[in-house]
C-alpha positions as a printed Julia matrix, in Angstrom:
209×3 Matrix{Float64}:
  82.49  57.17  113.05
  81.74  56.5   116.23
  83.86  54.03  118.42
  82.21  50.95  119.43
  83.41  47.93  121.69
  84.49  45.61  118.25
  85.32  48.87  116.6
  88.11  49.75  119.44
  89.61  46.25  118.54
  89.67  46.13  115.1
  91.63  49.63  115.64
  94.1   48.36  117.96
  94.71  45.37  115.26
  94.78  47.73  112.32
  92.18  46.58  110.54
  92.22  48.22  106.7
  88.42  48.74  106.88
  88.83  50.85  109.33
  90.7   54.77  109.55
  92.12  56.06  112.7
  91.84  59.73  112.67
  93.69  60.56  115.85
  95.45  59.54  118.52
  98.16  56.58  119.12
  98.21  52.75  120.17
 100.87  52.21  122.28
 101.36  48.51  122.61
 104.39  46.82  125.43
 106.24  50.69  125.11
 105.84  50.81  121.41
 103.5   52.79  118.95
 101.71  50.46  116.88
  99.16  53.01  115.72
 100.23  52.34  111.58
 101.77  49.01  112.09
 100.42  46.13  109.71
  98.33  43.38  111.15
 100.63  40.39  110.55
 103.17  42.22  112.12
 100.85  43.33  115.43
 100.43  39.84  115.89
 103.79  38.56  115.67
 104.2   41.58  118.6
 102.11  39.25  120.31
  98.2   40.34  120.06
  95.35  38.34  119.3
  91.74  38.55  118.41
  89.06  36.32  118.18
  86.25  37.13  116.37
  82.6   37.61  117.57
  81.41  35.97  113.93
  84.46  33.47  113.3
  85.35  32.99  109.54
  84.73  29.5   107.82
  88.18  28.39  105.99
  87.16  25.3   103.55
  90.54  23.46  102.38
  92.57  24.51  105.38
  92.38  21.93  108.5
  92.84  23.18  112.22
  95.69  21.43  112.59
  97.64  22.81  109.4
  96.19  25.9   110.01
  97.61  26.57  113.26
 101.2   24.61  112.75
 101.33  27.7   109.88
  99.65  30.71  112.29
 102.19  29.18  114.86
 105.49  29.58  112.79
 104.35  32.51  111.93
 103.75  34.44  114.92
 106.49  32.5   116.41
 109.4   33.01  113.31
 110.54  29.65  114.01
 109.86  26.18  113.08
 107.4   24.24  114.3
 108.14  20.57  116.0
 105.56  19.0   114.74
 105.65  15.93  118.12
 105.82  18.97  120.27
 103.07  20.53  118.06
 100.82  17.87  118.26
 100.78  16.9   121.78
 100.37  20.6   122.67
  97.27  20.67  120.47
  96.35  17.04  122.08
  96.16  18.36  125.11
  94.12  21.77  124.74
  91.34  19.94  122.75
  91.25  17.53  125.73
  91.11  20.65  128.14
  88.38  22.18  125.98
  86.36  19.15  125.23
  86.9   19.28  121.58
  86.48  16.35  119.52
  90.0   15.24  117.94
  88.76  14.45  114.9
  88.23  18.15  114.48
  91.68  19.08  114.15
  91.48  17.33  110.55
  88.17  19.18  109.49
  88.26  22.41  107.61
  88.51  25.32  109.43
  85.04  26.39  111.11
  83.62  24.34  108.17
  80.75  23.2   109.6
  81.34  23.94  113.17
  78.4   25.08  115.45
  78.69  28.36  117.1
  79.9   26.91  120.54
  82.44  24.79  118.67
  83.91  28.03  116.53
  84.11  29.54  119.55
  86.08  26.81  121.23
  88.3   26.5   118.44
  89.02  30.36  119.15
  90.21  29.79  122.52
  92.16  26.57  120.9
  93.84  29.13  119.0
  94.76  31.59  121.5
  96.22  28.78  123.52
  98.59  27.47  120.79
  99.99  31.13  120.14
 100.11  32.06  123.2
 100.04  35.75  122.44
 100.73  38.93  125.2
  97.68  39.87  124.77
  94.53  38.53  123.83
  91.17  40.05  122.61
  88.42  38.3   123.01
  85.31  40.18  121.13
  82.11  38.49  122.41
  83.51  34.64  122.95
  80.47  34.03  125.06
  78.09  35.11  122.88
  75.54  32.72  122.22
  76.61  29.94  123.91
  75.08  27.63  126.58
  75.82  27.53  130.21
  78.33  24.57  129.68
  79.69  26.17  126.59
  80.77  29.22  128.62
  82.5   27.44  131.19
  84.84  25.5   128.78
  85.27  28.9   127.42
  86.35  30.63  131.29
  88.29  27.46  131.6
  90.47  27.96  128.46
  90.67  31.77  129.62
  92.12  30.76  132.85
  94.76  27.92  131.58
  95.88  31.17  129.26
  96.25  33.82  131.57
  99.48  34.46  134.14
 101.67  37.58  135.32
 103.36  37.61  131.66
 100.01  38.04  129.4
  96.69  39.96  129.33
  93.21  39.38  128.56
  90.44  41.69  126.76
  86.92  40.21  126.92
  84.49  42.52  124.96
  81.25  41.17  126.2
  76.99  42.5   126.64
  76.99  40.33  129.66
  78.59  39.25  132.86
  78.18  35.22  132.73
  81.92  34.36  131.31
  82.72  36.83  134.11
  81.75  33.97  136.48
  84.18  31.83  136.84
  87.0   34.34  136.33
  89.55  36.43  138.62
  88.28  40.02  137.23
  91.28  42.52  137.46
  89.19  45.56  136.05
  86.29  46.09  134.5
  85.53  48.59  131.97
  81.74  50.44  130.83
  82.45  51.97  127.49
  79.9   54.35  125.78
  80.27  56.26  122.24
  83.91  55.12  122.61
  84.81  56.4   125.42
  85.21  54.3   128.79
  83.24  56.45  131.19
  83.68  54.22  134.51
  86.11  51.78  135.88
  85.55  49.16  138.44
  86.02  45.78  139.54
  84.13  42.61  140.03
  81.78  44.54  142.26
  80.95  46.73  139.12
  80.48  43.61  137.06
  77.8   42.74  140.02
  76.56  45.45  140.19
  76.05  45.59  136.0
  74.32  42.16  136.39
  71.84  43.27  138.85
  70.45  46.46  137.6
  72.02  46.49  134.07
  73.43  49.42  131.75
  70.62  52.08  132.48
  72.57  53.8   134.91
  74.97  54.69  132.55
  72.83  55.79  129.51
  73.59  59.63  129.12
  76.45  59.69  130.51
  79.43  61.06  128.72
């Protein structure tokens, strides 16, 4: 199989669907190549999902009190809890009343993909993976998106944004930026390369290996 962009993720998460033939994932000095998923995440990695799963019977809120405790191995304070959830769905623009709706139930694609940065904020992982958060979403949309992104990241965590294009790039402090091609990343830049991406797009890089 050849390696793609969501691929590469759902490999680094240890996704059952998928078989690693070779080669190790070492995650914070450890190898997590054979690891289980729950317990990848409680090491602190996250991934939200390009196509975000609908969860009918579960509400946000209960949903990620449980994911919280969880990840955490502690128990949740449910004041502290709620506040902290308060005051990322203010950040993010997301209707309160949503925290009491099924999971995703109904949701429009810019809201799912809200509620995925919601839940990245609340676990507050090392690293997050972000596989196409911006895709399909309006201008607006995107910069709620960059905004959550920013509130999330410091010196302590990391960020992962599989993306086509450069527009959640915008309004964010680029560290590196990575082309990858039959899964393998076969140039390394900066924001310049992200500029440069956005100007002439990926033909440059076809055929290369």
């Amino acid at each position: 199989m050849v390696l793609g962009k969501t691929t590469t993720a759902n490999a680094i998460l240890n996704n059952p669907e998928y078989m690693k033939k070779a080669g190790n994932i070492i995650f914070d000095g450890e190898d997590i190549t054979n690891v289980n998923t729950d317990e990848i995440a409680r090491k602190g990695v996250f991934m939200s999902f390009q196509l975000p799963e609908e969860i009918p019977g579960i509400s946000v809120t209960n949903f990620l009190k449980y994911a919280k405790g969880k990840v955490t191995g502690k128990p949740v304070k449910i004041f502290e809890f709620k506040a902290e959830l308060k005051k990322y769905m203010e950040e993010l623009n997301i209707n309160p009343k949503y925290q009491e709706r099924s999971l995703n139930v109904g949701f429009s694609g810019g809201e799912k993909k809200k509620n995925e940065i919601l839940q990245m904020l609340v676990l507050n992982p090392k690293l997050a993976i972000l596989d196409e958060t911006d895709s399909g979403l309006d201008v607006d949309a995107i910069k709620t998106v960059s905004k959550g992104i920013e509130m999330f990241k410091n010196d302590e965590n990391a960020v992962l944004i599989i993306t086509h294009n450069t527009k959640i790039l915008h309004s964010l402090k680029v560290d590196y930026v990575h082309v990858l091609v039959d899964g393998k990343i076969i140039t390394t830049g900066g924001e310049e390369l992200a500029k440069q991406i956005e100007e002439n797009g990926y033909k440059e890089f076809k055929g290369i290996k």
